[in-house]
PDB file of C-alpha atoms and ligand atoms in Angstrom:
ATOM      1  CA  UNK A   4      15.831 -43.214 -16.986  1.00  0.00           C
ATOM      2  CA  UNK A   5      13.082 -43.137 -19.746  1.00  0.00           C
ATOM      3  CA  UNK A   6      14.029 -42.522 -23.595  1.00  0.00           C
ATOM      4  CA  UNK A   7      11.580 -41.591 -25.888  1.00  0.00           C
ATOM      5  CA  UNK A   8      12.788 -41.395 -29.182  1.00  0.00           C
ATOM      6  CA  UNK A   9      11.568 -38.665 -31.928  1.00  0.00           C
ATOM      7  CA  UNK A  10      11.837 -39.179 -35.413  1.00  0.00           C
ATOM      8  CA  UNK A  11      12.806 -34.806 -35.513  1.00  0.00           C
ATOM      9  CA  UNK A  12      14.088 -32.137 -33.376  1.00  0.00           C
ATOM     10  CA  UNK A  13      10.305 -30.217 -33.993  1.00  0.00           C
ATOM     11  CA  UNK A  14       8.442 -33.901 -32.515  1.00  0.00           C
ATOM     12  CA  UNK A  15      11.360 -33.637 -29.688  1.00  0.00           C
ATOM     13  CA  UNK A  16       9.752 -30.040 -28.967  1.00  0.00           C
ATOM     14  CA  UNK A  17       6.484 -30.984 -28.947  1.00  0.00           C
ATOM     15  CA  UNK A  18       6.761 -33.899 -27.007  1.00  0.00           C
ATOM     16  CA  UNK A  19       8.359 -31.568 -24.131  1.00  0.00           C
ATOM     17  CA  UNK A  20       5.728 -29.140 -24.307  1.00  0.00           C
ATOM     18  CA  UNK A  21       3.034 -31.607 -23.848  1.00  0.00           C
ATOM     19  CA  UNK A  22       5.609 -32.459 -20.891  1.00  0.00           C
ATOM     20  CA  UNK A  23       5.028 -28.916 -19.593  1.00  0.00           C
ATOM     21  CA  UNK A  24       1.169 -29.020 -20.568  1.00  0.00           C
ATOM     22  CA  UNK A  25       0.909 -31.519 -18.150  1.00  0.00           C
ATOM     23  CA  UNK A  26       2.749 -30.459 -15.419  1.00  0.00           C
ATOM     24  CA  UNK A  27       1.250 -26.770 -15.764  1.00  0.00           C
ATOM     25  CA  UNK A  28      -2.242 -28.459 -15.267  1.00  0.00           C
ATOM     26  CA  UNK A  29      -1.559 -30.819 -12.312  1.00  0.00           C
ATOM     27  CA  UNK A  30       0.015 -27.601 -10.821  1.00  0.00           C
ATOM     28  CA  UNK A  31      -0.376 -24.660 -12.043  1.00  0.00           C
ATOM     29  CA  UNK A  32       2.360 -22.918  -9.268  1.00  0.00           C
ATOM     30  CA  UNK A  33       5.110 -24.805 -10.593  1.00  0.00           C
ATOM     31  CA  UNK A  34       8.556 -23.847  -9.911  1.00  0.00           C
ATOM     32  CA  UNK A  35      10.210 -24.694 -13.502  1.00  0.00           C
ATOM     33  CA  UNK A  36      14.066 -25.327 -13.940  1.00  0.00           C
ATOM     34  CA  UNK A  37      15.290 -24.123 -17.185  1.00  0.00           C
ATOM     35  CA  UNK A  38      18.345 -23.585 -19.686  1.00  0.00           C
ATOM     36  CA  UNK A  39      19.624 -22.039 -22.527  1.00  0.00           C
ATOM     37  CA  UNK A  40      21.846 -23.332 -25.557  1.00  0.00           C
ATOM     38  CA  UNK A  41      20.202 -24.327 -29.056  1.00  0.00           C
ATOM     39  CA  UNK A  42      18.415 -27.535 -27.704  1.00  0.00           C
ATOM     40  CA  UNK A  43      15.507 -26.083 -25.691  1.00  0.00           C
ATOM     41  CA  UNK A  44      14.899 -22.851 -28.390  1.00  0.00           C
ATOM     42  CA  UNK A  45      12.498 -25.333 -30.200  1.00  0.00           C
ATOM     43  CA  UNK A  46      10.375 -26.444 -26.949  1.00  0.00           C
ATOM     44  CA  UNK A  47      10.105 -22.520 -26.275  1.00  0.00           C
ATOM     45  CA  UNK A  48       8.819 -21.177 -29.061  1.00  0.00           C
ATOM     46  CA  UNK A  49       5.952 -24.180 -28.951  1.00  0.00           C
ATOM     47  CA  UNK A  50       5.510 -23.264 -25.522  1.00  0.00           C
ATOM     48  CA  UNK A  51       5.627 -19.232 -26.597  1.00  0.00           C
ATOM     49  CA  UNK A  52       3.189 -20.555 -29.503  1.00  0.00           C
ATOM     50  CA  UNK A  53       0.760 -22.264 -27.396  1.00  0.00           C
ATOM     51  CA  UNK A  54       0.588 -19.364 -24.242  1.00  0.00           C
ATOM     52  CA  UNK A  55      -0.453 -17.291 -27.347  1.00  0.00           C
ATOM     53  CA  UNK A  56      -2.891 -19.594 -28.414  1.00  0.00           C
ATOM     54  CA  UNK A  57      -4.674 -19.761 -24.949  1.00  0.00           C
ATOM     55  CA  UNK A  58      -3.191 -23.052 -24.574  1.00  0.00           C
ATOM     56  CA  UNK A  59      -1.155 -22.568 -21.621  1.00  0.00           C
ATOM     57  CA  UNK A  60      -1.097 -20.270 -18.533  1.00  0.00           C
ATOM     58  CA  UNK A  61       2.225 -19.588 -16.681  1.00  0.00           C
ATOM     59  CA  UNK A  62       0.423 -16.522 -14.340  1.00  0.00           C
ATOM     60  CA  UNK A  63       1.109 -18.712 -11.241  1.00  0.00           C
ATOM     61  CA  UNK A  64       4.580 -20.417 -12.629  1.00  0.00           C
ATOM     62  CA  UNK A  65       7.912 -19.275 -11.652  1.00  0.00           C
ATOM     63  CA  UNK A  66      11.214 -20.234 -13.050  1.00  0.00           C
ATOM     64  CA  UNK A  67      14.916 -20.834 -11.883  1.00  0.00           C
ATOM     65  CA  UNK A  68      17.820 -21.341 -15.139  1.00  0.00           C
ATOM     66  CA  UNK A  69      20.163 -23.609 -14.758  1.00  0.00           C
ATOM     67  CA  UNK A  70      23.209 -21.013 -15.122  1.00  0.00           C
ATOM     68  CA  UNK A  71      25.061 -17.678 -16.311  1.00  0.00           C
ATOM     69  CA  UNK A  72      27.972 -16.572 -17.519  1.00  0.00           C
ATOM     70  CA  UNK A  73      29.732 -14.709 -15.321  1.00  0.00           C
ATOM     71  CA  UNK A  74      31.166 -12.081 -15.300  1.00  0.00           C
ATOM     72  CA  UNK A  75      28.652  -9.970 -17.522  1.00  0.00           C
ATOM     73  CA  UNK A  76      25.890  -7.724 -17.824  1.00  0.00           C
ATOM     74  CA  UNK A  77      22.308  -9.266 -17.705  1.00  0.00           C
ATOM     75  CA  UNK A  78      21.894  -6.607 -21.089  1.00  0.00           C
ATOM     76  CA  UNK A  79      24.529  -8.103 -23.049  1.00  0.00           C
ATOM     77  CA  UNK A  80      22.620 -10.106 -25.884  1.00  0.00           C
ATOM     78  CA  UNK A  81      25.084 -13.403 -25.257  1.00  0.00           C
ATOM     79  CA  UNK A  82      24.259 -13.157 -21.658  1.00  0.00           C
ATOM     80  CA  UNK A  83      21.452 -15.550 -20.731  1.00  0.00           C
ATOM     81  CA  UNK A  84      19.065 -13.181 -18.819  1.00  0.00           C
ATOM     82  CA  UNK A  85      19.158 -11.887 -22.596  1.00  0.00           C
ATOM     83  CA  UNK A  86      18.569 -15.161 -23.861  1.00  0.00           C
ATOM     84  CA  UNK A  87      15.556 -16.180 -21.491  1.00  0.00           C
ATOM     85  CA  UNK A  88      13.755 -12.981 -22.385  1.00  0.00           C
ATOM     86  CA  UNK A  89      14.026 -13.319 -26.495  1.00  0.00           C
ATOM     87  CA  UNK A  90      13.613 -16.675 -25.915  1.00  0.00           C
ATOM     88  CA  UNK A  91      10.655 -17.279 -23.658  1.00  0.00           C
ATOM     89  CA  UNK A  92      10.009 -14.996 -21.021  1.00  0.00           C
ATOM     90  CA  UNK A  93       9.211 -11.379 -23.615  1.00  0.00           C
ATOM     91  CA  UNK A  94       6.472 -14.397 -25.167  1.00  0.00           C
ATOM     92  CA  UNK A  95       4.471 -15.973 -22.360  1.00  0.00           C
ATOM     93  CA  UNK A  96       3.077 -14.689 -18.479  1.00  0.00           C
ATOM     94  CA  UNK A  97       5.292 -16.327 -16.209  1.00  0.00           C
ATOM     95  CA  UNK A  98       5.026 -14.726 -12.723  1.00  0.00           C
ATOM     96  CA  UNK A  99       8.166 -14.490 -11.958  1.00  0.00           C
ATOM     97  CA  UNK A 100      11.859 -16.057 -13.149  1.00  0.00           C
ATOM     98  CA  UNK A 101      15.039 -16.165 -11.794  1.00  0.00           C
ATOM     99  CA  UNK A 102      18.825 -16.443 -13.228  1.00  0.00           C
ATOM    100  CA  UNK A 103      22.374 -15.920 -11.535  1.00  0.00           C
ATOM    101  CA  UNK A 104      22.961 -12.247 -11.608  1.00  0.00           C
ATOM    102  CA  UNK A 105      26.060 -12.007 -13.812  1.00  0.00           C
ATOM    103  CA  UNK A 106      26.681  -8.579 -12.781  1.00  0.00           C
ATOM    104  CA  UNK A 107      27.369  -9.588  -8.936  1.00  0.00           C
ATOM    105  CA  UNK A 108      29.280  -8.210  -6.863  1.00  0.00           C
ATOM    106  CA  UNK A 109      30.254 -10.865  -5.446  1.00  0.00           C
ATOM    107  CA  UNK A 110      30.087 -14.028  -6.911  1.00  0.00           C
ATOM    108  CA  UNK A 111      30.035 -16.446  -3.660  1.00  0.00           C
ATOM    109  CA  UNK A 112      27.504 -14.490  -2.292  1.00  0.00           C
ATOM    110  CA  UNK A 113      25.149 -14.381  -5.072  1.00  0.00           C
ATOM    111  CA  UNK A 114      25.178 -18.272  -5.193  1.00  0.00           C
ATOM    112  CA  UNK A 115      24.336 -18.057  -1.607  1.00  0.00           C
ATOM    113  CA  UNK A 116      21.257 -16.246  -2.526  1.00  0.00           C
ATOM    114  CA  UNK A 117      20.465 -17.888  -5.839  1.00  0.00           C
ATOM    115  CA  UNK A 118      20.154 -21.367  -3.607  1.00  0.00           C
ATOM    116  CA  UNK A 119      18.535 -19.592  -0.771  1.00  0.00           C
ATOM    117  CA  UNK A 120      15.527 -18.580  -3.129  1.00  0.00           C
ATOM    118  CA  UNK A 121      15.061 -22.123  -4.779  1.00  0.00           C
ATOM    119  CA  UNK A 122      14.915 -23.384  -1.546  1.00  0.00           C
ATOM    120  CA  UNK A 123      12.478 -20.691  -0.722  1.00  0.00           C
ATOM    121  CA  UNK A 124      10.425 -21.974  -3.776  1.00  0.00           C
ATOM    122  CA  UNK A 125      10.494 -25.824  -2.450  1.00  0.00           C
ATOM    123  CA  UNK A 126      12.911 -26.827  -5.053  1.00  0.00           C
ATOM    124  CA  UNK A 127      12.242 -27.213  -8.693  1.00  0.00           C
ATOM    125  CA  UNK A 128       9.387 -29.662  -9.702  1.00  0.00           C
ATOM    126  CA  UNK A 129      10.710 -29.911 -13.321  1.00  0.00           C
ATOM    127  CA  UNK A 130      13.713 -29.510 -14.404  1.00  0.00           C
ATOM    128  CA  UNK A 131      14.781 -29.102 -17.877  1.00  0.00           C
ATOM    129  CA  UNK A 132      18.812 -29.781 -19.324  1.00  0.00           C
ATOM    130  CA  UNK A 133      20.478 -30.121 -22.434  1.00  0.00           C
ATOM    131  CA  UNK A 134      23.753 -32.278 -22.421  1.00  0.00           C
ATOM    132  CA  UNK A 135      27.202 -30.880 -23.885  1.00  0.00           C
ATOM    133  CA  UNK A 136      29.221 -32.674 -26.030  1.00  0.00           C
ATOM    134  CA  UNK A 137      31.449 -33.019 -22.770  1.00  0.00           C
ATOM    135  CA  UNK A 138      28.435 -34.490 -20.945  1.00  0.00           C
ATOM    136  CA  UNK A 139      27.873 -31.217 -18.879  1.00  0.00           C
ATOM    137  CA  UNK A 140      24.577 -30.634 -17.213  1.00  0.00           C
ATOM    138  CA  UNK A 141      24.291 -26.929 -16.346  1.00  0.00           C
ATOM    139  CA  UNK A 142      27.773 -25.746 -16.505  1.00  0.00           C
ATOM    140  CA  UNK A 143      28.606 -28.685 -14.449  1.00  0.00           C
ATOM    141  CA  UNK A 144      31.432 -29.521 -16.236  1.00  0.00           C
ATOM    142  CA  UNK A 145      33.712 -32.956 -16.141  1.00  0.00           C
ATOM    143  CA  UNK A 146      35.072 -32.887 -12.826  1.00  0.00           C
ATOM    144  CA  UNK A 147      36.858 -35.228  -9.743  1.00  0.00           C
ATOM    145  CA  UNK A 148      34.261 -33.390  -7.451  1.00  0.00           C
ATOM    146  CA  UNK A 149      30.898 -31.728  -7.983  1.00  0.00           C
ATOM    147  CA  UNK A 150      29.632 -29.076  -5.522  1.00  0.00           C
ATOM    148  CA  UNK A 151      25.444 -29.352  -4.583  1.00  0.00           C
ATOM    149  CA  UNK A 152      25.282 -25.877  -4.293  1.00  0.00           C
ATOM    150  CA  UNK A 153      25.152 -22.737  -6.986  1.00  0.00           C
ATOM    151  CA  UNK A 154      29.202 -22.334  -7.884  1.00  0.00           C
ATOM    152  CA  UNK A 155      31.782 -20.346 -10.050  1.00  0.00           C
ATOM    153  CA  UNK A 156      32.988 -22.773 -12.299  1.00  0.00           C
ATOM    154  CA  UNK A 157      35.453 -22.423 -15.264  1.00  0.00           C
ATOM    155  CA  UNK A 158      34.619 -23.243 -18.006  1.00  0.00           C
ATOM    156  CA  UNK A 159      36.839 -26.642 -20.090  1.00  0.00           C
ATOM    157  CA  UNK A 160      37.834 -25.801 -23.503  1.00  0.00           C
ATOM    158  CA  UNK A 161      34.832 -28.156 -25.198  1.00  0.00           C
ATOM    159  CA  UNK A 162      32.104 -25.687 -23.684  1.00  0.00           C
ATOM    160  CA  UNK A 163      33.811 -22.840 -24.352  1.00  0.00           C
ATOM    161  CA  UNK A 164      34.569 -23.649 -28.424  1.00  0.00           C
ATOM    162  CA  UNK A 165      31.307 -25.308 -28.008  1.00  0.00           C
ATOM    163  CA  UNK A 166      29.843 -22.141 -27.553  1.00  0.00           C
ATOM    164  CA  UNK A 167      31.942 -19.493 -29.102  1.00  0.00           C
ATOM    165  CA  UNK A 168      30.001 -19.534 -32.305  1.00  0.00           C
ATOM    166  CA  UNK A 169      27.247 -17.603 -30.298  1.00  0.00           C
ATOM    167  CA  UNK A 170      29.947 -14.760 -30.093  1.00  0.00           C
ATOM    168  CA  UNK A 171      31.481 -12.704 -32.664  1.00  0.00           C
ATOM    169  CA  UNK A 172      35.409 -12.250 -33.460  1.00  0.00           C
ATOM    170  CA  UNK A 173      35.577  -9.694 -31.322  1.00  0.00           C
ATOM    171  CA  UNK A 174      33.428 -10.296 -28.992  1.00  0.00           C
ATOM    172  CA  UNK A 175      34.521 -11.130 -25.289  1.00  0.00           C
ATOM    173  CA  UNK A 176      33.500 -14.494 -24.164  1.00  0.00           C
ATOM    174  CA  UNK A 177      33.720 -15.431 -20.574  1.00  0.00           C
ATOM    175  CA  UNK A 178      35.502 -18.266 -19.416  1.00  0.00           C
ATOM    176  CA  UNK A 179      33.520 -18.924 -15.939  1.00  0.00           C
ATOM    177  CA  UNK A 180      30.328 -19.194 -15.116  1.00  0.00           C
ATOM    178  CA  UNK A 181      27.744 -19.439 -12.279  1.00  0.00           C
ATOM    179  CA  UNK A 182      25.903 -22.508 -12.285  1.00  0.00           C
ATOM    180  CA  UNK A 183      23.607 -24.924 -10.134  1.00  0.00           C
ATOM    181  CA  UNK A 184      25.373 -27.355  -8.902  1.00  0.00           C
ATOM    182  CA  UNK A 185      24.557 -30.879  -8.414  1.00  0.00           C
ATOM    183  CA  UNK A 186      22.164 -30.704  -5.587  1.00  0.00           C
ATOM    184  CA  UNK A 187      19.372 -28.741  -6.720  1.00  0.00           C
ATOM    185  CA  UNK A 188      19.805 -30.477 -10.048  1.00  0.00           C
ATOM    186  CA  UNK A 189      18.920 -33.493  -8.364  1.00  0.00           C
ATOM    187  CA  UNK A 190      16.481 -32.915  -5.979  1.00  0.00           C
ATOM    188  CA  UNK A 191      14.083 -31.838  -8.894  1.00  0.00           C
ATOM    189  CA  UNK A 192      10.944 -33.875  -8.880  1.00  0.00           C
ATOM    190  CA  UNK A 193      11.149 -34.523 -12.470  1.00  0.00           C
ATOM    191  CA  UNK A 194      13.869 -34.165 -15.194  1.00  0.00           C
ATOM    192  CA  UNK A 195      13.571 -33.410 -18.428  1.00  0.00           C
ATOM    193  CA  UNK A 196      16.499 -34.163 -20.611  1.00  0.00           C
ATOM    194  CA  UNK A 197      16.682 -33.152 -24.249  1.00  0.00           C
ATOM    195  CA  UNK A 198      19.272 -34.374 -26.564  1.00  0.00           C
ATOM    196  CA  UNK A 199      19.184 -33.301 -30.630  1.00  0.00           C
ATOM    197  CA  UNK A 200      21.492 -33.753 -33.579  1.00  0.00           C
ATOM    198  CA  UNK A 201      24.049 -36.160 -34.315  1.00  0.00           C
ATOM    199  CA  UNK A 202      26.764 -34.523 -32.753  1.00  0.00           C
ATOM    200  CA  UNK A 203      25.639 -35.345 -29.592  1.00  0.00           C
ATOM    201  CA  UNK A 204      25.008 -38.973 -30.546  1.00  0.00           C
ATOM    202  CA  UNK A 205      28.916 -40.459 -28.720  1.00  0.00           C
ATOM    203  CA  UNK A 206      27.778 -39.003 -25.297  1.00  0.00           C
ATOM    204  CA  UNK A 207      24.384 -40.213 -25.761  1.00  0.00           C
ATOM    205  CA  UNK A 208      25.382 -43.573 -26.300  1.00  0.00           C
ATOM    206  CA  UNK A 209      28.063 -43.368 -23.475  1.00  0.00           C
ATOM    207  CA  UNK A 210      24.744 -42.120 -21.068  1.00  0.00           C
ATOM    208  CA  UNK A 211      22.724 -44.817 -22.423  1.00  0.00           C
ATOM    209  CA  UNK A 212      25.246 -47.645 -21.364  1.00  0.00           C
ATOM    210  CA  UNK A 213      24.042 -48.379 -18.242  1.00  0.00           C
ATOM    211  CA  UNK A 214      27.601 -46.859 -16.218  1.00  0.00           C
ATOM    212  CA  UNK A 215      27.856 -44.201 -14.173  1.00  0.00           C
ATOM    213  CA  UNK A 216      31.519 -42.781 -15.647  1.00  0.00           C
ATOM    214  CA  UNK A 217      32.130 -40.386 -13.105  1.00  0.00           C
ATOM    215  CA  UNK A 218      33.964 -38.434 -15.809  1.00  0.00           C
ATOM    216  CA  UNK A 219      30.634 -37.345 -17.426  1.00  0.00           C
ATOM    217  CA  UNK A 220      28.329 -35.307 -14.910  1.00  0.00           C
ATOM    218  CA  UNK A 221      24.992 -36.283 -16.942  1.00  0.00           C
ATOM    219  CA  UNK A 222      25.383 -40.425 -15.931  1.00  0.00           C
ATOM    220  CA  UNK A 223      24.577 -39.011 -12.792  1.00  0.00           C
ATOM    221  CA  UNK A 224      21.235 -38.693 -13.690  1.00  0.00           C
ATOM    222  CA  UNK A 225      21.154 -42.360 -13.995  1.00  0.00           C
ATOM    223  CA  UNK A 226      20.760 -42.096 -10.366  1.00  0.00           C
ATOM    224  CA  UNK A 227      17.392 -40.008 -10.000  1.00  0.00           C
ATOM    225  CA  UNK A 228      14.296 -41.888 -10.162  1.00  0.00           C
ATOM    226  CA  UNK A 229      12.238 -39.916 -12.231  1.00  0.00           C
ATOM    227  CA  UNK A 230      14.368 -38.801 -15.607  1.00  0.00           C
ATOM    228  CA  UNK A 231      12.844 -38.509 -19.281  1.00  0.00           C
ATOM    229  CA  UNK A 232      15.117 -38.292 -21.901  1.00  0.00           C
ATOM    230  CA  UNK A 233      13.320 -36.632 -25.167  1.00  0.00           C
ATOM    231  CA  UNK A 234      15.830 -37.738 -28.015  1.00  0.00           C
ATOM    232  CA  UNK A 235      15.946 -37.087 -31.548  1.00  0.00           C
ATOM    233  CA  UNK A 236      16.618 -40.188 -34.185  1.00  0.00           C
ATOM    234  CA  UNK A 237      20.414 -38.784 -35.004  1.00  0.00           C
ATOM    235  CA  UNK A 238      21.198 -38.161 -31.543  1.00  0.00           C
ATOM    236  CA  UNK A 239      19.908 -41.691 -30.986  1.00  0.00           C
ATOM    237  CA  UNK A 240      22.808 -42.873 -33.681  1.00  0.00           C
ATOM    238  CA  UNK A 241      19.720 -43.876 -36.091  1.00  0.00           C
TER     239      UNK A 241
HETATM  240  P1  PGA B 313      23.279 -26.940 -26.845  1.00  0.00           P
HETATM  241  O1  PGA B 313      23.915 -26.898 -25.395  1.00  0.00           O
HETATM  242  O2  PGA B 313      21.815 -27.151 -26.628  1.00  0.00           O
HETATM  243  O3  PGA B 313      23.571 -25.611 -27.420  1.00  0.00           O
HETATM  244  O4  PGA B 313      23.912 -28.075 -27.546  1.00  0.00           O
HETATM  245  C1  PGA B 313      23.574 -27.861 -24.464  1.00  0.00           C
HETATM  246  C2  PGA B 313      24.441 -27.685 -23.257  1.00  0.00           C
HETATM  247  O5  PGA B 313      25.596 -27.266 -23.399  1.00  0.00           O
HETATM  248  O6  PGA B 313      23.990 -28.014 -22.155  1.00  0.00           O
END
């Protein structure tokens, strides 16, 4: 696992986007991993400011998230279909992107079909995560047992007051979710892991320690051969 240490979250964001520079130009049909939650907003908007600058070209790209809440409505603006689009996909001229439909159905079925069309796609060639303060990747929360497939997971109280401040007072926020599960995760060529803010510094330092606590899903990355870790100087405990 490779750290590369920013002095700022904006030099964390440009460092990734050179990542995806790079991996746009050795292959321009790349099939991108991504997520949502405040860490990657940053890397987007670079990436959003550079496709407008004629910088980058996603026309042949195509993109699988990480996860969705579930259940709700790909329209509702805390949903992240919602979030992708603001975010990224309304800004650049990516061919095509997928994310868990919230709105299933049926929720086993539509993780059947999300992993049926990344493995249509050949699997992801670069993945991009955040960490929670839990140590979640995805919504691949603390856990004795971690499905490889796409999975309905509820959610542990640290994500979900982690990520209430999105919603208002009144506002409805799920407690389960659909996300990738451990398999697709790791059979990414590449992972890109970006950690900001000194909140997150106590489960850095508990990934950086060299033990794979079974207890925190992201020391499993410890295991993959090819994982970048884009850090910012207060995550890093500096
Ligand atoms: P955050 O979320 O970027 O909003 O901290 C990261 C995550 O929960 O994976």
């Amino acid at each position: 696992m490779k750290k590369i240490v920013c002095d700022s979250y904006e030099d964390v964001c440009r460092y990734a986007a050179d990542v995806y520079a790079l991996q746009l130009k050795d292959k321009p049909d790349s099939v991108l991993g991504l997520a949502t939650g405040s860490t990657p907003v940053g890397l987007y908007d670079e990436l959003a400011r550079r496709y407008s600058n004629g910088e980058l070209d996603f026309s042949k790209a195509q993109s699988f998230n990480l996860d969705e809440y579930y259940p709700i409505d790909p329209s509702h603006p805390q949903s992240y279909d919602y979030f992708m689009r603001e975010n990224l996909f309304n800004k650049i001229n990516i061919a095509k992107f997928q994310i868990p439909k919230g709105d299933a159905k049926d929720p086993v079925a539509e993780c059947v079909r999300y992993d049926a069309l990344i493995d249509k796609a050949g699997g992801i060639d670069l993945m991009l995560l955040g960490i929670g303060l839990n140590g979640h990747i995805g919504f691949n929360e603390p856990a004795v047992s971690y499905p490889v497939g796409t999975y309905l997971v509820s959610l542990t109280e640290s994500s979900i007051v982690a990520n209430s401040r999105f919603f208002g007072p009144d506002e409805h926020q799920p407690t389960t979710a659909l996300t990738m599960g451990i398999g697709h995760i790791f059979r990414s060529k590449k992972i890109l892991l970006l950690i900001s803010g000194a909140a997150k510094a106590d489960i850095t330092s508990k990934l950086f320690e060299g033990i794979i606590h079974t207890d925190i899903p992201a020391c499993m990355l410890l295991l993959h051969p090819n994982v970048t870790v884009i850090i910012d100087k207060a995550a890093n405990g500096e």
